[in-house]
């Protein structure tokens, strides 16, 4: 009996040692093929002057990276992209509010949940057409509303000063459903007993929210913050469609795309991508250090 | 107490109603527009209702457009990718969450780092890789790069960390294998996680454009977003067809969403109003 | 709980996926060729009218040339450069494709193109049969690398009702620069400070400005192919005139309305545009009574600018077969059908006076714009982008005119320098 048990334990122990590697293996293989290998291929490209119009390349060393340091347009695009970071806390707060509201058992709740998720489902093209009208300075809906309440209309996307903000508005509208979803899932995690206990202790609604719910939503918040910030640095499609004047909405990825695909400087574009990666990496690291925010 | 409950619920209901119009208008407009003709899209301000609602756009999509095939292609690609994604991601999340093993931090840092790599950095090298193994213009080339979503791995790991380990350990006492414990004990508790992953990946795969654009050549492989893009040309933006296509395209997404959102069960309301 | 049934379904889907993967590679459907005809692959901008036409044309071509087989792919127009560049980078591109005419020099320099086969179509024939402005920009080092497609000039459109309301001649349209500017000012209306009608919806679209430069006797580019419009006084003068219309005479505001959207709604009176807009306007702005005319003249000559794409051949293309296909696509008969169905202009001289085309009075005007025309520069995505950004600065910011213009010139020259490197 004892020997068998020990042997079985031994086997299980082995199984336990190998198991985690097997669990993460599919994901690691996938990432190795789809991300790591291309990155390894991209690095030598960033050290070349490749035009991407033919397979021919020529090694130019660190030239591309040095050029980056004095490329004003690159720096400008970074600043433009950084502006869009404002949208992250906004879309998270909006998602949280909606998730709290939707987290009730009520008649028609499914309908509400569909409604509040519909911007995510609305095709970006349909949304862009409509928002293009919304943003029209002279005959658009938004200025129509502003003027109806006695406020002056603004230029929205046609004005370099307000273009970025308009894009943020679009992103918040489109993205709230996504953050709402994460918070809804996270709210299921909050054990009913804790809430009840707080209630019995006499805590009011706001106190219960702040001291019970919010801390338990920390993983969701951390996740949304980190991914939101990473996502901000990758903005491309919206600014491609809703383009503001004087490069007021041109993000880093827009610039990289223009350089590589339109300007036939794929080598330089590749170097820029690595620089962008470095920026994102440093910011995520900073988040971890200073805000103690982490996906762990 | 009962009174408070009622007021609370009414308040929630009212607030939700207020938000409905700004939130859902574009979606409703898209659906209604699929019944309009092209000229109606150039009217300012845009009208909500079609002048002479007709199914012409839909007819044209299927007859001239070969739409059925593109729809089926997208369904196939998306289904396969969602399935693989759920499996790969929950497994990885579980591995990171529930085990201590040598290299755990290292591998997780790798995962984190890959999430920060901009797609524009890897798309051309990936395309180079695909063409070098003759995978361009094939189903394999189309589907493989989209099999998992790296951000979901974080989500899975966080979520599975919060599942009490004791519940799973008990399985070990009963002699269950590791994978069995994962499938029979952990996953059933992770329904909201699976729901979120499924919905998110479905939308991501369904709307994927950049990679399919590069990899697809033949019409037989064309997915919906590529097909819809063909409706725009410089002097002839077929908005009517685009809306019709978008309307049809939103159906599976809606279905998946409605089906899976029920896993977010309202146990107790958390804004203090007992519901 | 994961039931047995779920596991079975899962397994089935995974198996199905597996077979797809396995079959995927082999599925690359190169047809089991009987005798081996020469196959050329061709990429086409997609649009409803073009797609249909192209399929018919390919069929007819293959009937007439039994040894050649044409495989076509339709690419969404907006994403064409992404797809083209990626395919050139990986050598998975087509044999024949369309590119912006301004791209030719860059592609030739990179070694990506081959010249048209002179045995099939000699340089002499090309220069004599095609309107010069349409083929001049398609040669490098004396050899022709492509033939024109998607040809456009700049013509003038106006809203007859708005014009007539000012007591101006709505049938004839403005003829000279001065008359044009005068009309634009008269047709601009404001309600207090707010613009409610724009006389001329301008934004410095490069072929329009280039036409004015040429008409003023200026040069965009010097004999070495470098941009010189900032240094050449006559060019700078013409560009200043265009900028003044916006800043000094205030005939348009970008914050007022989008140009074409505004024209369709009857809020913009005069627009310069491509002939292809005619078809679009007829469909999308049925309420606007359209006046069509030639671009205003500086000294009696309505010289306009030609912009186009070109059919070009990749290095790997089978030379003779590909040239035959390109020749076919630009043959007189095909061009005529193409013009009638898509509104794009023909490049062949003979067609400018062709009966079936000229009998439509609107088309007649559009065709006549080609008879006094000049090949345009800046016909490449990135150059257009540099120009547009620079012009935005000219009209929207307060930076001094000559500094911005010089900056534009320098940036453009930096870009074209890439085409003669190595």
Short mmCIF file of C-alpha atoms in Angstrom, two decimals, chain C residues 16-422:
data_model
loop_
_atom_site.label_atom_id
_atom_site.label_comp_id
_atom_site.label_asym_id
_atom_site.label_seq_id
_atom_site.Cartn_x
_atom_site.Cartn_y
_atom_site.Cartn_z
CA UNK C 16 -11.65 19.85 -39.74
CA UNK C 17 -9.28 22.69 -39.08
CA UNK C 18 -6.42 20.26 -39.26
CA UNK C 19 -7.42 19.02 -42.67
CA UNK C 20 -7.78 22.55 -43.86
CA UNK C 21 -4.28 23.30 -42.70
CA UNK C 22 -2.96 20.23 -44.40
CA UNK C 23 -4.88 20.84 -47.55
CA UNK C 24 -4.10 24.52 -47.46
CA UNK C 25 -0.69 24.39 -48.94
CA UNK C 26 -1.61 22.05 -51.72
CA UNK C 27 -4.70 24.05 -52.40
CA UNK C 28 -2.67 26.78 -54.04
CA UNK C 29 -4.75 26.20 -57.07
CA UNK C 30 -2.39 26.38 -59.98
CA UNK C 31 -4.63 24.70 -62.47
CA UNK C 32 -3.42 21.40 -63.89
CA UNK C 33 -2.13 22.95 -67.10
CA UNK C 34 -2.59 20.89 -70.25
CA UNK C 35 -0.18 22.40 -72.75
CA UNK C 36 1.59 25.23 -70.94
CA UNK C 37 0.20 28.53 -72.11
CA UNK C 38 2.00 31.61 -70.88
CA UNK C 39 0.19 32.87 -67.79
CA UNK C 40 0.31 36.46 -66.74
CA UNK C 41 -1.07 37.66 -63.43
CA UNK C 42 -2.64 41.07 -63.31
CA UNK C 43 -3.78 43.29 -60.45
CA UNK C 44 -6.58 45.74 -60.93
CA UNK C 45 -8.05 48.48 -58.81
CA UNK C 46 -11.42 47.30 -57.83
CA UNK C 47 -14.58 49.20 -58.55
CA UNK C 48 -17.95 47.88 -59.63
CA UNK C 49 -17.75 49.20 -63.19
CA UNK C 50 -14.11 48.25 -63.66
CA UNK C 51 -14.42 44.74 -62.30
CA UNK C 52 -17.16 43.82 -64.71
CA UNK C 53 -15.41 45.43 -67.67
CA UNK C 54 -12.10 43.78 -66.85
CA UNK C 55 -13.54 40.28 -66.71
CA UNK C 56 -15.07 40.78 -70.16
CA UNK C 57 -11.87 42.25 -71.56
CA UNK C 58 -9.72 39.45 -70.20
CA UNK C 59 -12.00 36.90 -71.79
CA UNK C 60 -11.86 38.59 -75.18
CA UNK C 61 -8.10 38.94 -74.99
CA UNK C 62 -7.64 35.28 -74.22
CA UNK C 63 -9.89 34.37 -77.15
CA UNK C 64 -7.74 36.47 -79.45
CA UNK C 65 -4.46 35.21 -77.97
CA UNK C 66 -4.86 31.50 -77.32
CA UNK C 67 -1.29 31.11 -76.09
CA UNK C 68 -1.74 33.57 -73.26
CA UNK C 69 -3.75 33.16 -70.09
CA UNK C 70 -4.60 36.10 -67.83
CA UNK C 71 -5.23 35.66 -64.12
CA UNK C 72 -6.72 38.70 -62.43
CA UNK C 73 -6.93 39.87 -58.86
CA UNK C 74 -9.07 42.79 -57.76
CA UNK C 75 -7.58 44.90 -55.02
CA UNK C 76 -9.51 47.43 -52.96
CA UNK C 77 -8.36 50.81 -54.16
CA UNK C 78 -7.60 52.39 -50.81
CA UNK C 79 -5.31 49.55 -49.75
CA UNK C 80 -3.60 49.10 -53.05
CA UNK C 81 -0.20 50.47 -52.03
CA UNK C 82 -0.05 48.35 -48.89
CA UNK C 83 -0.69 45.24 -50.88
CA UNK C 84 1.56 46.22 -53.76
CA UNK C 85 4.54 47.09 -51.60
CA UNK C 86 4.23 43.89 -49.57
CA UNK C 87 4.10 41.83 -52.70
CA UNK C 88 7.06 43.56 -54.31
CA UNK C 89 8.98 43.06 -51.08
CA UNK C 90 8.37 39.34 -51.18
CA UNK C 91 8.42 38.83 -54.94
CA UNK C 92 4.85 37.56 -54.84
CA UNK C 93 3.61 40.40 -56.97
CA UNK C 94 1.82 40.19 -60.30
CA UNK C 95 3.29 40.37 -63.78
CA UNK C 96 1.26 43.36 -64.84
CA UNK C 97 -0.09 45.95 -62.46
CA UNK C 98 -1.22 49.52 -62.16
CA UNK C 99 0.93 52.10 -60.41
CA UNK C 100 0.78 55.87 -60.07
CA UNK C 101 2.74 57.30 -62.97
CA UNK C 102 5.02 59.11 -60.54
CA UNK C 103 6.11 55.77 -59.05
CA UNK C 104 7.66 54.56 -62.27
CA UNK C 105 11.02 56.23 -61.81
CA UNK C 106 11.34 54.87 -58.28
CA UNK C 107 10.42 51.35 -59.32
CA UNK C 108 12.76 51.41 -62.31
CA UNK C 109 15.57 52.60 -60.09
CA UNK C 110 14.88 49.78 -57.67
CA UNK C 111 15.03 47.30 -60.52
CA UNK C 112 11.43 46.22 -60.17
CA UNK C 113 10.18 46.93 -63.69
CA UNK C 114 11.00 46.04 -67.25
CA UNK C 115 10.39 48.26 -70.25
CA UNK C 116 7.64 47.53 -72.76
CA UNK C 117 8.76 45.12 -75.43
CA UNK C 118 9.66 47.29 -78.43
CA UNK C 119 9.11 44.35 -80.76
CA UNK C 120 5.45 44.37 -79.81
CA UNK C 121 4.97 48.10 -79.45
CA UNK C 122 7.71 50.45 -80.57
CA UNK C 123 8.54 53.75 -78.90
CA UNK C 124 7.74 55.56 -82.14
CA UNK C 125 4.25 54.20 -82.27
CA UNK C 126 3.65 55.14 -78.67
CA UNK C 127 4.77 58.73 -79.07
CA UNK C 128 2.73 59.18 -82.21
CA UNK C 129 -0.50 57.47 -81.21
CA UNK C 130 -0.89 58.77 -77.67
CA UNK C 131 -1.47 62.31 -76.47
CA UNK C 132 2.02 63.41 -75.40
CA UNK C 133 1.02 64.63 -71.96
CA UNK C 134 -0.29 61.16 -71.16
CA UNK C 135 2.88 59.22 -71.96
CA UNK C 136 5.69 61.71 -71.34
CA UNK C 137 5.90 60.85 -67.66
CA UNK C 138 6.01 57.13 -68.40
CA UNK C 139 9.46 56.99 -69.85
CA UNK C 140 12.78 56.61 -68.15
CA UNK C 141 16.03 56.77 -70.06
CA UNK C 142 14.24 56.94 -73.39
CA UNK C 143 12.31 53.70 -72.89
CA UNK C 144 8.62 53.45 -72.14
CA UNK C 145 7.79 51.51 -69.02
CA UNK C 146 4.05 51.70 -69.12
CA UNK C 147 0.92 52.90 -70.85
CA UNK C 148 -1.64 55.21 -69.28
CA UNK C 149 -4.80 54.28 -67.45
CA UNK C 150 -7.12 56.08 -65.07
CA UNK C 151 -6.39 59.34 -66.83
CA UNK C 152 -7.69 62.59 -65.47
CA UNK C 153 -7.32 66.26 -66.24
CA UNK C 154 -8.62 69.26 -64.33
CA UNK C 155 -11.84 70.85 -65.49
CA UNK C 156 -14.26 73.30 -63.96
CA UNK C 157 -17.64 72.52 -62.45
CA UNK C 158 -20.15 75.07 -61.28
CA UNK C 159 -23.58 75.20 -59.76
CA UNK C 160 -25.72 76.84 -62.40
CA UNK C 161 -28.42 77.99 -60.01
CA UNK C 162 -26.04 79.73 -57.63
CA UNK C 163 -24.25 81.37 -60.54
CA UNK C 164 -27.41 82.56 -62.21
CA UNK C 165 -28.64 83.99 -58.91
CA UNK C 166 -25.68 86.38 -59.04
CA UNK C 167 -26.56 87.46 -62.54
CA UNK C 168 -23.52 85.71 -64.02
CA UNK C 169 -23.46 83.70 -67.24
CA UNK C 170 -24.35 80.21 -66.04
CA UNK C 171 -23.99 78.65 -69.47
CA UNK C 172 -20.54 79.90 -70.31
CA UNK C 173 -18.72 79.84 -67.02
CA UNK C 174 -15.71 81.99 -66.09
CA UNK C 175 -13.03 82.05 -68.77
CA UNK C 176 -10.03 83.89 -67.41
CA UNK C 177 -8.23 83.94 -64.06
CA UNK C 178 -9.55 87.38 -63.29
CA UNK C 179 -13.10 86.47 -64.18
CA UNK C 180 -12.82 83.29 -62.13
CA UNK C 181 -11.59 85.07 -59.02
CA UNK C 182 -14.21 87.75 -59.49
CA UNK C 183 -16.95 85.15 -59.65
CA UNK C 184 -15.53 83.33 -56.62
CA UNK C 185 -15.67 86.52 -54.58
CA UNK C 186 -19.16 87.40 -55.71
CA UNK C 187 -20.41 83.91 -54.98
CA UNK C 188 -19.03 83.88 -51.44
CA UNK C 189 -21.61 84.84 -48.88
CA UNK C 190 -21.43 85.37 -45.18
CA UNK C 191 -23.97 85.81 -42.45
CA UNK C 192 -22.13 88.18 -40.20
CA UNK C 193 -18.91 86.38 -39.49
CA UNK C 194 -20.02 82.93 -40.52
CA UNK C 195 -19.58 81.65 -44.05
CA UNK C 196 -22.79 80.31 -45.54
CA UNK C 197 -21.73 79.92 -49.14
CA UNK C 198 -18.30 79.45 -50.64
CA UNK C 199 -17.42 80.83 -54.05
CA UNK C 200 -14.59 78.41 -54.79
CA UNK C 201 -13.97 75.24 -52.79
CA UNK C 202 -10.22 75.17 -53.01
CA UNK C 203 -7.60 73.39 -50.96
CA UNK C 204 -4.53 73.33 -53.17
CA UNK C 205 -5.03 69.93 -54.76
CA UNK C 206 -1.78 69.65 -56.66
CA UNK C 207 -2.90 69.20 -60.29
CA UNK C 208 -5.00 72.35 -59.96
CA UNK C 209 -2.11 74.40 -58.67
CA UNK C 210 0.27 72.88 -61.20
CA UNK C 211 -2.06 73.94 -64.01
CA UNK C 212 -1.97 77.51 -62.79
CA UNK C 213 1.82 77.37 -62.50
CA UNK C 214 2.17 76.12 -66.08
CA UNK C 215 -0.29 78.66 -67.38
CA UNK C 216 1.69 81.44 -65.72
CA UNK C 217 4.82 80.33 -67.54
CA UNK C 218 6.33 78.77 -64.46
CA UNK C 219 8.11 75.47 -63.97
CA UNK C 220 7.49 72.91 -61.28
CA UNK C 221 10.62 70.96 -62.01
CA UNK C 222 13.97 71.86 -63.55
CA UNK C 223 15.73 69.99 -66.34
CA UNK C 224 17.39 67.64 -63.86
CA UNK C 225 14.04 66.60 -62.46
CA UNK C 226 14.38 68.54 -59.21
CA UNK C 227 11.52 70.62 -57.87
CA UNK C 228 12.18 74.33 -58.28
CA UNK C 229 8.82 76.04 -57.87
CA UNK C 230 9.92 77.96 -54.80
CA UNK C 231 12.90 79.45 -56.61
CA UNK C 232 11.11 80.20 -59.87
CA UNK C 233 9.35 83.58 -59.59
CA UNK C 234 6.60 82.79 -62.06
CA UNK C 235 5.74 79.56 -60.26
CA UNK C 236 5.75 81.22 -56.87
CA UNK C 237 3.55 83.96 -58.27
CA UNK C 238 0.93 81.50 -59.49
CA UNK C 239 0.93 79.63 -56.18
CA UNK C 240 0.61 82.91 -54.33
CA UNK C 241 -2.46 83.72 -56.40
CA UNK C 242 -4.10 80.48 -55.31
CA UNK C 243 -3.18 81.03 -51.67
CA UNK C 244 -4.41 84.62 -51.78
CA UNK C 245 -7.80 83.46 -52.97
CA UNK C 246 -8.11 81.60 -49.65
CA UNK C 247 -6.37 83.98 -47.27
CA UNK C 248 -6.92 87.40 -48.78
CA UNK C 249 -10.17 87.05 -50.67
CA UNK C 250 -11.51 84.41 -48.32
CA UNK C 251 -13.50 82.44 -50.86
CA UNK C 252 -13.42 79.27 -48.78
CA UNK C 253 -12.82 78.03 -45.24
CA UNK C 254 -11.84 74.45 -44.46
CA UNK C 255 -13.88 74.72 -41.29
CA UNK C 256 -16.99 75.61 -43.29
CA UNK C 257 -17.68 72.36 -45.08
CA UNK C 258 -15.93 69.54 -46.91
CA UNK C 259 -15.48 70.71 -50.51
CA UNK C 260 -17.34 68.11 -52.49
CA UNK C 261 -19.93 67.51 -49.78
CA UNK C 262 -20.53 71.24 -49.85
CA UNK C 263 -20.82 71.30 -53.62
CA UNK C 264 -23.36 68.50 -53.56
CA UNK C 265 -25.47 70.38 -51.07
CA UNK C 266 -25.33 73.58 -53.08
CA UNK C 267 -23.13 75.42 -50.59
CA UNK C 268 -20.12 75.72 -52.85
CA UNK C 269 -20.48 77.42 -56.23
CA UNK C 270 -17.29 76.67 -58.19
CA UNK C 271 -15.12 73.58 -58.02
CA UNK C 272 -12.10 72.43 -59.98
CA UNK C 273 -12.04 68.69 -60.36
CA UNK C 274 -11.45 65.60 -62.40
CA UNK C 275 -13.67 64.58 -65.31
CA UNK C 276 -14.48 61.39 -63.41
CA UNK C 277 -16.40 63.46 -60.87
CA UNK C 278 -19.09 63.96 -63.49
CA UNK C 279 -20.40 60.44 -63.15
CA UNK C 280 -20.20 60.63 -59.39
CA UNK C 281 -22.01 63.99 -59.22
CA UNK C 282 -24.79 62.85 -61.49
CA UNK C 283 -25.47 60.05 -59.08
CA UNK C 284 -24.82 61.70 -55.74
CA UNK C 285 -25.97 65.26 -56.39
CA UNK C 286 -28.99 64.96 -58.64
CA UNK C 287 -30.31 68.30 -57.46
CA UNK C 288 -27.35 70.34 -58.61
CA UNK C 289 -27.61 71.80 -62.12
CA UNK C 290 -24.08 71.20 -63.37
CA UNK C 291 -22.09 73.57 -65.49
CA UNK C 292 -18.94 72.10 -67.01
CA UNK C 293 -16.09 73.96 -68.60
CA UNK C 294 -12.37 74.14 -69.04
CA UNK C 295 -10.02 75.37 -66.35
CA UNK C 296 -9.78 79.19 -66.40
CA UNK C 297 -7.07 80.58 -68.69
CA UNK C 298 -4.32 83.05 -67.83
CA UNK C 299 -3.52 84.24 -71.29
CA UNK C 300 -6.21 82.75 -73.45
CA UNK C 301 -4.93 79.17 -73.12
CA UNK C 302 -6.80 76.71 -70.92
CA UNK C 303 -3.76 74.53 -70.33
CA UNK C 304 -4.58 71.81 -67.85
CA UNK C 305 -2.64 69.05 -66.14
CA UNK C 306 -2.89 65.35 -66.84
CA UNK C 307 -2.57 62.88 -64.01
CA UNK C 308 -2.78 59.17 -64.49
CA UNK C 309 -1.80 55.73 -63.43
CA UNK C 310 0.03 53.34 -65.71
CA UNK C 311 0.00 49.70 -66.59
CA UNK C 312 3.52 48.45 -65.88
CA UNK C 313 5.33 45.13 -66.08
CA UNK C 314 7.35 43.47 -63.35
CA UNK C 315 10.86 42.29 -64.05
CA UNK C 316 9.73 38.66 -63.92
CA UNK C 317 6.89 39.10 -66.42
CA UNK C 318 7.02 37.25 -69.76
CA UNK C 319 7.97 40.25 -71.87
CA UNK C 320 6.08 39.72 -75.07
CA UNK C 321 2.87 38.36 -73.56
CA UNK C 322 2.68 41.07 -70.91
CA UNK C 323 3.29 43.84 -73.45
CA UNK C 324 0.54 42.44 -75.62
CA UNK C 325 -1.85 42.56 -72.67
CA UNK C 326 -0.89 46.16 -71.88
CA UNK C 327 -1.24 47.11 -75.53
CA UNK C 328 -4.66 45.50 -75.62
CA UNK C 329 -5.85 47.38 -72.57
CA UNK C 330 -4.90 50.68 -74.17
CA UNK C 331 -6.07 49.83 -77.67
CA UNK C 332 -8.44 52.24 -79.33
CA UNK C 333 -11.44 49.99 -79.09
CA UNK C 334 -10.94 49.15 -75.44
CA UNK C 335 -10.27 52.76 -74.49
CA UNK C 336 -13.46 53.83 -76.17
CA UNK C 337 -15.53 51.27 -74.29
CA UNK C 338 -13.73 52.15 -71.09
CA UNK C 339 -14.50 55.84 -71.45
CA UNK C 340 -18.14 55.22 -72.19
CA UNK C 341 -18.56 53.00 -69.20
CA UNK C 342 -16.36 54.59 -66.52
CA UNK C 343 -15.97 58.21 -67.59
CA UNK C 344 -12.18 57.99 -67.52
CA UNK C 345 -10.53 59.79 -70.41
CA UNK C 346 -8.83 58.03 -73.34
CA UNK C 347 -5.12 58.52 -73.93
CA UNK C 348 -5.07 57.95 -77.68
CA UNK C 349 -5.07 61.04 -79.86
CA UNK C 350 -7.47 59.54 -82.37
CA UNK C 351 -10.20 59.13 -79.77
CA UNK C 352 -10.30 62.81 -78.91
CA UNK C 353 -12.39 63.38 -82.00
CA UNK C 354 -14.15 60.04 -82.11
CA UNK C 355 -17.79 60.30 -83.15
CA UNK C 356 -19.36 58.11 -80.51
CA UNK C 357 -17.58 59.93 -77.71
CA UNK C 358 -17.98 63.48 -78.94
CA UNK C 359 -21.69 63.26 -79.47
CA UNK C 360 -22.23 63.63 -75.71
CA UNK C 361 -21.79 67.38 -75.15
CA UNK C 362 -20.51 66.98 -71.60
CA UNK C 363 -17.99 64.34 -72.60
CA UNK C 364 -16.97 66.56 -75.51
CA UNK C 365 -15.93 69.33 -73.17
CA UNK C 366 -14.04 66.91 -70.96
CA UNK C 367 -12.22 65.44 -73.95
CA UNK C 368 -11.26 68.85 -75.25
CA UNK C 369 -9.40 69.52 -72.04
CA UNK C 370 -6.80 67.01 -73.20
CA UNK C 371 -5.88 68.94 -76.30
CA UNK C 372 -4.05 71.59 -74.32
CA UNK C 373 -2.48 69.64 -71.51
CA UNK C 374 0.77 69.02 -69.77
CA UNK C 375 2.00 66.01 -67.80
CA UNK C 376 1.75 66.45 -64.06
CA UNK C 377 4.40 65.97 -61.40
CA UNK C 378 3.92 64.95 -57.78
CA UNK C 379 2.09 61.83 -58.92
CA UNK C 380 3.11 59.60 -56.10
CA UNK C 381 1.37 59.08 -52.78
CA UNK C 382 4.16 60.38 -50.60
CA UNK C 383 4.81 63.44 -52.79
CA UNK C 384 1.14 64.30 -52.79
CA UNK C 385 1.18 63.97 -49.03
CA UNK C 386 4.16 66.32 -48.65
CA UNK C 387 2.51 68.83 -50.96
CA UNK C 388 -0.85 68.65 -49.23
CA UNK C 389 0.66 69.11 -45.78
CA UNK C 390 2.70 72.04 -47.02
CA UNK C 391 -0.25 73.69 -48.70
CA UNK C 392 -2.31 73.26 -45.56
CA UNK C 393 0.35 75.30 -43.80
CA UNK C 394 0.21 77.94 -46.50
CA UNK C 395 -3.47 78.53 -46.09
CA UNK C 396 -4.06 77.70 -42.44
CA UNK C 397 -0.99 78.88 -40.58
CA UNK C 398 0.64 82.28 -40.35
CA UNK C 399 4.10 81.14 -41.31
CA UNK C 400 5.65 83.24 -44.08
CA UNK C 401 4.81 82.15 -47.60
CA UNK C 402 8.32 81.85 -49.06
CA UNK C 403 9.66 79.92 -46.09
CA UNK C 404 6.90 77.34 -46.25
CA UNK C 405 7.19 77.06 -50.01
CA UNK C 406 10.94 76.52 -49.80
CA UNK C 407 10.38 73.92 -47.12
CA UNK C 408 7.93 72.07 -49.37
CA UNK C 409 10.40 72.17 -52.21
CA UNK C 410 13.21 70.82 -50.04
CA UNK C 411 11.11 68.00 -48.65
CA UNK C 412 9.98 67.00 -52.11
CA UNK C 413 13.53 66.99 -53.38
CA UNK C 414 14.69 64.89 -50.46
CA UNK C 415 12.03 62.39 -51.40
CA UNK C 416 12.86 62.23 -55.11
CA UNK C 417 16.56 61.98 -54.35
CA UNK C 418 15.78 58.46 -53.19
CA UNK C 419 14.89 57.56 -56.76
CA UNK C 420 18.37 58.04 -58.13
CA UNK C 421 20.43 56.78 -55.21
CA UNK C 422 22.83 53.85 -55.29
#
